[in-house]
Amino acid sequence: MLDIEKIFSLPAPGLLRLANMVILSPHGLLRPYIANYSLAVTASMAKGSTVLPTASNTLVFGVSERAIFSGLRGVNSKAVEIGGYAAGLGWMLLVEVHPGGLFPCLPIPQRELRDRAFAWSDLDSDLDGAMGRLLEGVDSTAALAAGLDALFLRRLNVTPGQRTVAAAMAMLQGGKDLATLRAELHYSEKQILRLFHRHVGTGPKTFSRILRLKRALALLGRGDLSLERVAWASGYQDGAHFSRDFSALCGVSPGAYRRKMSLFYNDPFKLEG
């Protein structure tokens, strides 16, 4: 089994290597659906550590000296504190999934997963067992990444509805509104909403709010812009609207976030651009 020393000493097919985390790249065919595989040391995780919303799922596998714990952090439309869960674990494997990316491997309505936590064995006992055997058997990060790729490639089944939703999300990321989606996709608003709830877990309006939040978070991280300038550059009507929406999604005000930024994790590989 992998341990912390092996994770940080052996070569890895990585996207990024940090002091307490190694981020591995998935197979090219999986990249539209899986953002990355992250191996995180939990001992250095601060109490109150919080993951910010990305309208996506995370498969969580916690490894201690005695056992492997598995779960799913469902489609996150608001911030969620994870420091308590990580306490007592040696390290965690996080399979970070893009918005809409879990449905091709786990075809259940994603709205049912929204802002909820599940035992992975309750959702897919076969994959849960396969993941446990993989984690117990590998001794390198390269072998782990290859094993994860094989598991998810075998399950990948992309439907026409998935392709439509992917096109709709790309349009929203490009700044198009819901009326444009209806016109270009030749779908009614009800049909688009149904597709988003099934494949993504949020509606298109919530998805757009999270996209705008991601832009604001990037600007807040610079530190040289006033909150009013961040609001304007992110597409908010005014500073008050920005503060209300930010607080609703993140649980803290923009100013409080800026003061305690190290407690918040904003996945750089989800909702890029």
mmCIF file of C-alpha atoms in Angstrom:
data_model
loop_
_atom_site.group_PDB
_atom_site.id
_atom_site.type_symbol
_atom_site.label_atom_id
_atom_site.label_comp_id
_atom_site.label_asym_id
_atom_site.label_seq_id
_atom_site.Cartn_x
_atom_site.Cartn_y
_atom_site.Cartn_z
ATOM 1 C CA MET A 1 0.000 0.000 0.000
ATOM 2 C CA LEU A 2 1.098 3.547 -0.613
ATOM 3 C CA ASP A 3 2.253 5.608 2.342
ATOM 4 C CA ILE A 4 3.077 9.286 2.729
ATOM 5 C CA GLU A 5 6.794 8.768 2.118
ATOM 6 C CA LYS A 6 6.183 6.964 -1.184
ATOM 7 C CA ILE A 7 3.628 9.539 -2.340
ATOM 8 C CA PHE A 8 6.156 12.355 -2.086
ATOM 9 C CA SER A 9 9.373 10.533 -2.993
ATOM 10 C CA LEU A 10 8.403 8.585 -6.134
ATOM 11 C CA PRO A 11 7.911 10.054 -9.628
ATOM 12 C CA ALA A 12 4.282 10.787 -10.460
ATOM 13 C CA PRO A 13 2.295 11.555 -13.637
ATOM 14 C CA GLY A 14 1.448 14.842 -11.999
ATOM 15 C CA LEU A 15 -0.243 18.095 -12.756
ATOM 16 C CA LEU A 16 1.063 19.702 -9.591
ATOM 17 C CA ARG A 17 3.138 18.860 -6.528
ATOM 18 C CA LEU A 18 2.670 20.913 -3.357
ATOM 19 C CA ALA A 19 4.012 20.650 0.198
ATOM 20 C CA ASN A 20 1.045 18.546 1.345
ATOM 21 C CA MET A 21 -0.547 17.350 -1.905
ATOM 22 C CA VAL A 22 0.272 15.562 -5.161
ATOM 23 C CA ILE A 23 -2.196 16.078 -7.999
ATOM 24 C CA LEU A 24 -2.193 13.387 -10.690
ATOM 25 C CA SER A 25 -3.459 13.717 -14.238
ATOM 26 C CA PRO A 26 -6.116 11.266 -15.504
ATOM 27 C CA HIS A 27 -6.039 9.536 -18.891
ATOM 28 C CA GLY A 28 -6.744 11.833 -21.827
ATOM 29 C CA LEU A 29 -10.099 10.187 -22.568
ATOM 30 C CA LEU A 30 -11.195 10.876 -18.986
ATOM 31 C CA ARG A 31 -10.138 14.528 -18.773
ATOM 32 C CA PRO A 32 -13.496 15.947 -19.955
ATOM 33 C CA TYR A 33 -15.044 14.173 -16.942
ATOM 34 C CA ILE A 34 -12.370 13.823 -14.245
ATOM 35 C CA ALA A 35 -10.357 16.907 -13.320
ATOM 36 C CA ASN A 36 -7.611 15.141 -11.351
ATOM 37 C CA TYR A 37 -6.674 12.554 -8.756
ATOM 38 C CA SER A 38 -5.376 14.304 -5.619
ATOM 39 C CA LEU A 39 -3.350 12.666 -2.857
ATOM 40 C CA ALA A 40 -3.512 14.886 0.229
ATOM 41 C CA VAL A 41 -1.753 14.570 3.590
ATOM 42 C CA THR A 42 -4.372 15.247 6.235
ATOM 43 C CA ALA A 43 -2.073 15.999 9.193
ATOM 44 C CA SER A 44 -1.298 19.439 7.756
ATOM 45 C CA MET A 45 -4.960 20.243 7.071
ATOM 46 C CA ALA A 46 -6.124 23.084 9.308
ATOM 47 C CA LYS A 47 -9.251 22.808 11.406
ATOM 48 C CA GLY A 48 -11.977 24.625 9.514
ATOM 49 C CA SER A 49 -10.529 23.819 6.075
ATOM 50 C CA THR A 50 -13.311 24.445 3.583
ATOM 51 C CA VAL A 51 -13.874 23.460 -0.050
ATOM 52 C CA LEU A 52 -15.536 26.117 -2.187
ATOM 53 C CA PRO A 53 -18.407 25.330 -4.605
ATOM 54 C CA THR A 54 -17.649 23.999 -8.098
ATOM 55 C CA ALA A 55 -21.015 22.338 -8.962
ATOM 56 C CA SER A 56 -19.280 18.969 -8.998
ATOM 57 C CA ASN A 57 -18.700 15.728 -7.069
ATOM 58 C CA THR A 58 -15.639 14.458 -5.226
ATOM 59 C CA LEU A 59 -14.990 10.787 -4.489
ATOM 60 C CA VAL A 60 -13.140 10.587 -1.172
ATOM 61 C CA PHE A 61 -11.010 7.660 0.008
ATOM 62 C CA GLY A 62 -9.406 8.152 3.414
ATOM 63 C CA VAL A 63 -6.492 5.923 4.401
ATOM 64 C CA SER A 64 -5.474 5.283 8.007
ATOM 65 C CA GLU A 65 -3.191 2.647 9.518
ATOM 66 C CA ARG A 66 -6.161 0.354 10.148
ATOM 67 C CA ALA A 67 -8.687 0.896 7.387
ATOM 68 C CA ILE A 68 -9.779 2.606 4.168
ATOM 69 C CA PHE A 69 -12.862 4.814 4.351
ATOM 70 C CA SER A 70 -14.779 5.758 1.210
ATOM 71 C CA GLY A 71 -17.449 8.292 0.450
ATOM 72 C CA LEU A 72 -18.862 10.799 -1.990
ATOM 73 C CA ARG A 73 -19.124 14.526 -1.395
ATOM 74 C CA GLY A 74 -22.081 15.242 -3.640
ATOM 75 C CA VAL A 75 -22.520 18.059 -6.154
ATOM 76 C CA ASN A 76 -21.406 21.097 -4.165
ATOM 77 C CA SER A 77 -23.418 24.246 -4.735
ATOM 78 C CA LYS A 78 -22.141 25.793 -1.498
ATOM 79 C CA ALA A 79 -19.004 25.666 0.609
ATOM 80 C CA VAL A 80 -18.422 22.600 2.801
ATOM 81 C CA GLU A 81 -16.051 22.230 5.762
ATOM 82 C CA ILE A 82 -13.862 19.097 5.515
ATOM 83 C CA GLY A 83 -11.297 19.534 8.311
ATOM 84 C CA GLY A 84 -13.293 17.371 10.726
ATOM 85 C CA TYR A 85 -13.608 14.475 8.273
ATOM 86 C CA ALA A 86 -9.867 14.431 7.613
ATOM 87 C CA ALA A 87 -8.908 14.252 11.296
ATOM 88 C CA GLY A 88 -7.348 10.919 12.176
ATOM 89 C CA LEU A 89 -6.536 9.879 8.616
ATOM 90 C CA GLY A 90 -3.021 9.473 7.259
ATOM 91 C CA TRP A 91 -3.839 10.663 3.751
ATOM 92 C CA MET A 92 -6.747 10.954 1.361
ATOM 93 C CA LEU A 93 -7.288 10.119 -2.292
ATOM 94 C CA LEU A 94 -9.703 12.574 -3.890
ATOM 95 C CA VAL A 95 -11.126 11.821 -7.322
ATOM 96 C CA GLU A 96 -12.099 15.340 -8.389
ATOM 97 C CA VAL A 97 -14.846 15.225 -11.010
ATOM 98 C CA HIS A 98 -15.788 18.032 -13.404
ATOM 99 C CA PRO A 99 -19.364 19.372 -13.349
ATOM 100 C CA GLY A 100 -21.504 16.751 -15.075
ATOM 101 C CA GLY A 101 -18.584 14.324 -15.126
ATOM 102 C CA LEU A 102 -19.816 11.680 -12.711
ATOM 103 C CA PHE A 103 -23.001 10.746 -14.571
ATOM 104 C CA PRO A 104 -21.199 8.823 -17.392
ATOM 105 C CA CYS A 105 -19.686 6.546 -14.711
ATOM 106 C CA LEU A 106 -22.531 6.596 -12.182
ATOM 107 C CA PRO A 107 -25.806 7.147 -14.090
ATOM 108 C CA ILE A 108 -28.107 8.265 -11.302
ATOM 109 C CA PRO A 109 -29.823 11.694 -11.266
ATOM 110 C CA GLN A 110 -27.143 14.050 -10.001
ATOM 111 C CA ARG A 111 -29.686 16.313 -8.329
ATOM 112 C CA GLU A 112 -30.158 13.556 -5.752
ATOM 113 C CA LEU A 113 -26.499 13.990 -4.742
ATOM 114 C CA ARG A 114 -26.535 17.771 -4.392
ATOM 115 C CA ASP A 115 -24.884 19.044 -1.181
ATOM 116 C CA ARG A 116 -25.085 15.638 0.477
ATOM 117 C CA ALA A 117 -22.538 13.085 1.686
ATOM 118 C CA PHE A 118 -22.803 9.353 0.984
ATOM 119 C CA ALA A 119 -20.941 6.168 1.764
ATOM 120 C CA TRP A 120 -19.541 5.120 -1.600
ATOM 121 C CA SER A 121 -20.536 1.505 -0.938
ATOM 122 C CA ASP A 122 -24.205 2.602 -0.854
ATOM 123 C CA LEU A 123 -23.915 4.087 -4.353
ATOM 124 C CA ASP A 124 -21.699 1.574 -6.150
ATOM 125 C CA SER A 125 -20.507 -1.395 -4.094
ATOM 126 C CA ASP A 126 -18.617 -2.955 -7.041
ATOM 127 C CA LEU A 127 -16.509 0.157 -7.660
ATOM 128 C CA ASP A 128 -16.055 0.646 -3.924
ATOM 129 C CA GLY A 129 -14.607 -2.868 -3.625
ATOM 130 C CA ALA A 130 -12.382 -2.381 -6.683
ATOM 131 C CA MET A 131 -11.066 0.916 -5.304
ATOM 132 C CA GLY A 132 -10.277 -0.691 -1.958
ATOM 133 C CA ARG A 133 -8.339 -3.521 -3.612
ATOM 134 C CA LEU A 134 -6.462 -1.019 -5.787
ATOM 135 C CA LEU A 135 -5.421 1.143 -2.829
ATOM 136 C CA GLU A 136 -4.266 -1.907 -0.865
ATOM 137 C CA GLY A 137 -2.286 -3.331 -3.785
ATOM 138 C CA VAL A 138 -0.379 -0.433 -5.384
ATOM 139 C CA ASP A 139 2.978 0.839 -4.190
ATOM 140 C CA SER A 140 3.530 3.861 -6.456
ATOM 141 C CA THR A 141 1.577 6.915 -7.555
ATOM 142 C CA ALA A 142 2.057 5.929 -11.206
ATOM 143 C CA ALA A 143 0.464 2.526 -10.566
ATOM 144 C CA LEU A 144 -2.380 4.186 -8.674
ATOM 145 C CA ALA A 145 -3.095 6.604 -11.538
ATOM 146 C CA ALA A 146 -3.013 3.753 -14.083
ATOM 147 C CA GLY A 147 -5.352 1.650 -11.948
ATOM 148 C CA LEU A 148 -7.810 4.517 -11.487
ATOM 149 C CA ASP A 149 -7.778 5.199 -15.218
ATOM 150 C CA ALA A 150 -8.571 1.557 -15.970
ATOM 151 C CA LEU A 151 -11.472 1.487 -13.489
ATOM 152 C CA PHE A 152 -13.129 4.629 -14.818
ATOM 153 C CA LEU A 153 -12.486 3.919 -18.504
ATOM 154 C CA ARG A 154 -14.320 0.601 -18.153
ATOM 155 C CA ARG A 155 -17.357 2.410 -16.752
ATOM 156 C CA LEU A 156 -17.404 5.432 -19.031
ATOM 157 C CA ASN A 157 -20.609 5.648 -21.077
ATOM 158 C CA VAL A 158 -21.282 9.027 -22.675
ATOM 159 C CA THR A 159 -24.882 9.544 -23.805
ATOM 160 C CA PRO A 160 -26.333 12.126 -26.232
ATOM 161 C CA GLY A 161 -27.815 13.955 -23.226
ATOM 162 C CA GLN A 162 -24.342 14.216 -21.713
ATOM 163 C CA ARG A 163 -22.990 15.771 -24.910
ATOM 164 C CA THR A 164 -25.837 18.301 -24.965
ATOM 165 C CA VAL A 165 -25.190 19.311 -21.362
ATOM 166 C CA ALA A 166 -21.453 19.619 -22.050
ATOM 167 C CA ALA A 167 -22.223 21.959 -24.941
ATOM 168 C CA ALA A 168 -24.592 23.992 -22.749
ATOM 169 C CA MET A 169 -22.001 24.330 -19.959
ATOM 170 C CA ALA A 170 -19.386 25.455 -22.491
ATOM 171 C CA MET A 171 -21.798 28.128 -23.756
ATOM 172 C CA LEU A 172 -22.413 29.400 -20.221
ATOM 173 C CA GLN A 173 -18.663 29.471 -19.566
ATOM 174 C CA GLY A 174 -18.315 31.504 -22.741
ATOM 175 C CA GLY A 175 -20.733 34.102 -21.403
ATOM 176 C CA LYS A 176 -23.922 33.118 -23.229
ATOM 177 C CA ASP A 177 -27.263 33.387 -21.438
ATOM 178 C CA LEU A 178 -30.143 30.949 -21.106
ATOM 179 C CA ALA A 179 -32.073 32.483 -24.006
ATOM 180 C CA THR A 180 -29.092 31.862 -26.291
ATOM 181 C CA LEU A 181 -28.866 28.261 -25.057
ATOM 182 C CA ARG A 182 -32.513 27.699 -25.954
ATOM 183 C CA ALA A 183 -32.046 29.149 -29.420
ATOM 184 C CA GLU A 184 -28.793 27.377 -30.296
ATOM 185 C CA LEU A 185 -29.612 23.978 -28.772
ATOM 186 C CA HIS A 186 -33.262 24.020 -29.937
ATOM 187 C CA TYR A 187 -34.360 23.002 -26.440
ATOM 188 C CA SER A 188 -37.032 24.561 -24.244
ATOM 189 C CA GLU A 189 -36.083 26.047 -20.873
ATOM 190 C CA LYS A 190 -37.793 23.097 -19.161
ATOM 191 C CA GLN A 191 -35.786 20.586 -21.203
ATOM 192 C CA ILE A 192 -32.506 22.370 -20.392
ATOM 193 C CA LEU A 193 -33.388 22.475 -16.694
ATOM 194 C CA ARG A 194 -34.236 18.756 -16.721
ATOM 195 C CA LEU A 195 -30.936 17.892 -18.423
ATOM 196 C CA PHE A 196 -28.919 19.975 -15.942
ATOM 197 C CA HIS A 197 -30.648 18.432 -12.937
ATOM 198 C CA ARG A 198 -30.039 14.925 -14.290
ATOM 199 C CA HIS A 199 -26.446 15.303 -15.477
ATOM 200 C CA VAL A 200 -24.986 18.186 -13.426
ATOM 201 C CA GLY A 201 -27.103 18.347 -10.280
ATOM 202 C CA THR A 202 -27.800 22.083 -10.373
ATOM 203 C CA GLY A 203 -29.893 24.230 -12.685
ATOM 204 C CA PRO A 204 -28.190 26.411 -15.305
ATOM 205 C CA LYS A 205 -28.749 29.559 -13.201
ATOM 206 C CA THR A 206 -26.958 28.102 -10.181
ATOM 207 C CA PHE A 207 -24.211 26.834 -12.480
ATOM 208 C CA SER A 208 -23.804 30.378 -13.868
ATOM 209 C CA ARG A 209 -23.652 31.812 -10.328
ATOM 210 C CA ILE A 210 -20.801 29.437 -9.485
ATOM 211 C CA LEU A 211 -18.975 30.366 -12.698
ATOM 212 C CA ARG A 212 -19.178 34.028 -11.721
ATOM 213 C CA LEU A 213 -17.996 33.171 -8.206
ATOM 214 C CA LYS A 214 -14.947 31.414 -9.664
ATOM 215 C CA ARG A 215 -14.032 34.590 -11.553
ATOM 216 C CA ALA A 216 -14.412 36.621 -8.373
ATOM 217 C CA LEU A 217 -12.261 34.195 -6.359
ATOM 218 C CA ALA A 218 -9.438 34.497 -8.883
ATOM 219 C CA LEU A 219 -9.558 38.290 -8.626
ATOM 220 C CA LEU A 220 -9.770 38.282 -4.826
ATOM 221 C CA GLY A 221 -6.633 36.173 -4.768
ATOM 222 C CA ARG A 222 -4.659 38.960 -6.425
ATOM 223 C CA GLY A 223 -5.063 41.238 -3.400
ATOM 224 C CA ASP A 224 -4.532 44.479 -5.333
ATOM 225 C CA LEU A 225 -8.177 45.107 -6.263
ATOM 226 C CA SER A 226 -10.900 46.650 -4.119
ATOM 227 C CA LEU A 227 -14.016 44.584 -3.466
ATOM 228 C CA GLU A 228 -16.007 46.974 -5.647
ATOM 229 C CA ARG A 229 -13.594 46.466 -8.540
ATOM 230 C CA VAL A 230 -13.741 42.688 -8.084
ATOM 231 C CA ALA A 231 -17.547 42.826 -8.151
ATOM 232 C CA TRP A 232 -17.609 44.882 -11.342
ATOM 233 C CA ALA A 233 -14.961 42.767 -13.111
ATOM 234 C CA SER A 234 -16.768 39.532 -12.181
ATOM 235 C CA GLY A 235 -20.082 40.649 -13.672
ATOM 236 C CA TYR A 236 -22.044 41.580 -10.551
ATOM 237 C CA GLN A 237 -24.448 44.515 -10.657
ATOM 238 C CA ASP A 238 -22.900 46.193 -7.615
ATOM 239 C CA GLY A 239 -20.905 45.530 -4.455
ATOM 240 C CA ALA A 240 -23.980 44.722 -2.351
ATOM 241 C CA HIS A 241 -25.166 42.065 -4.842
ATOM 242 C CA PHE A 242 -21.648 40.616 -4.939
ATOM 243 C CA SER A 243 -21.416 40.429 -1.142
ATOM 244 C CA ARG A 244 -24.842 38.757 -0.784
ATOM 245 C CA ASP A 245 -24.196 36.173 -3.478
ATOM 246 C CA PHE A 246 -20.650 35.449 -2.287
ATOM 247 C CA SER A 247 -21.825 34.970 1.316
ATOM 248 C CA ALA A 248 -24.666 32.670 0.217
ATOM 249 C CA LEU A 249 -22.301 30.418 -1.754
ATOM 250 C CA CYS A 250 -19.198 30.524 0.457
ATOM 251 C CA GLY A 251 -20.608 31.045 3.936
ATOM 252 C CA VAL A 252 -18.414 34.101 4.558
ATOM 253 C CA SER A 253 -18.220 37.635 3.190
ATOM 254 C CA PRO A 254 -15.672 38.514 0.471
ATOM 255 C CA GLY A 255 -13.636 40.477 3.037
ATOM 256 C CA ALA A 256 -13.586 37.576 5.517
ATOM 257 C CA TYR A 257 -12.567 35.187 2.731
ATOM 258 C CA ARG A 258 -9.675 37.450 1.782
ATOM 259 C CA ARG A 259 -8.471 37.595 5.407
ATOM 260 C CA LYS A 260 -8.633 33.787 5.877
ATOM 261 C CA MET A 261 -7.869 32.634 2.354
ATOM 262 C CA SER A 262 -5.560 29.807 3.456
ATOM 263 C CA LEU A 263 -8.547 27.943 4.971
ATOM 264 C CA PHE A 264 -10.374 27.735 1.640
ATOM 265 C CA TYR A 265 -9.667 25.408 -1.268
ATOM 266 C CA ASN A 266 -10.690 26.565 -4.733
ATOM 267 C CA ASP A 267 -9.856 23.710 -7.104
ATOM 268 C CA PRO A 268 -7.773 25.238 -9.929
ATOM 269 C CA PHE A 269 -8.595 22.413 -12.367
ATOM 270 C CA LYS A 270 -12.392 22.694 -12.207
ATOM 271 C CA LEU A 271 -14.349 25.240 -14.236
ATOM 272 C CA GLU A 272 -11.189 26.530 -15.858
ATOM 273 C CA GLY A 273 -11.570 29.629 -18.001
#
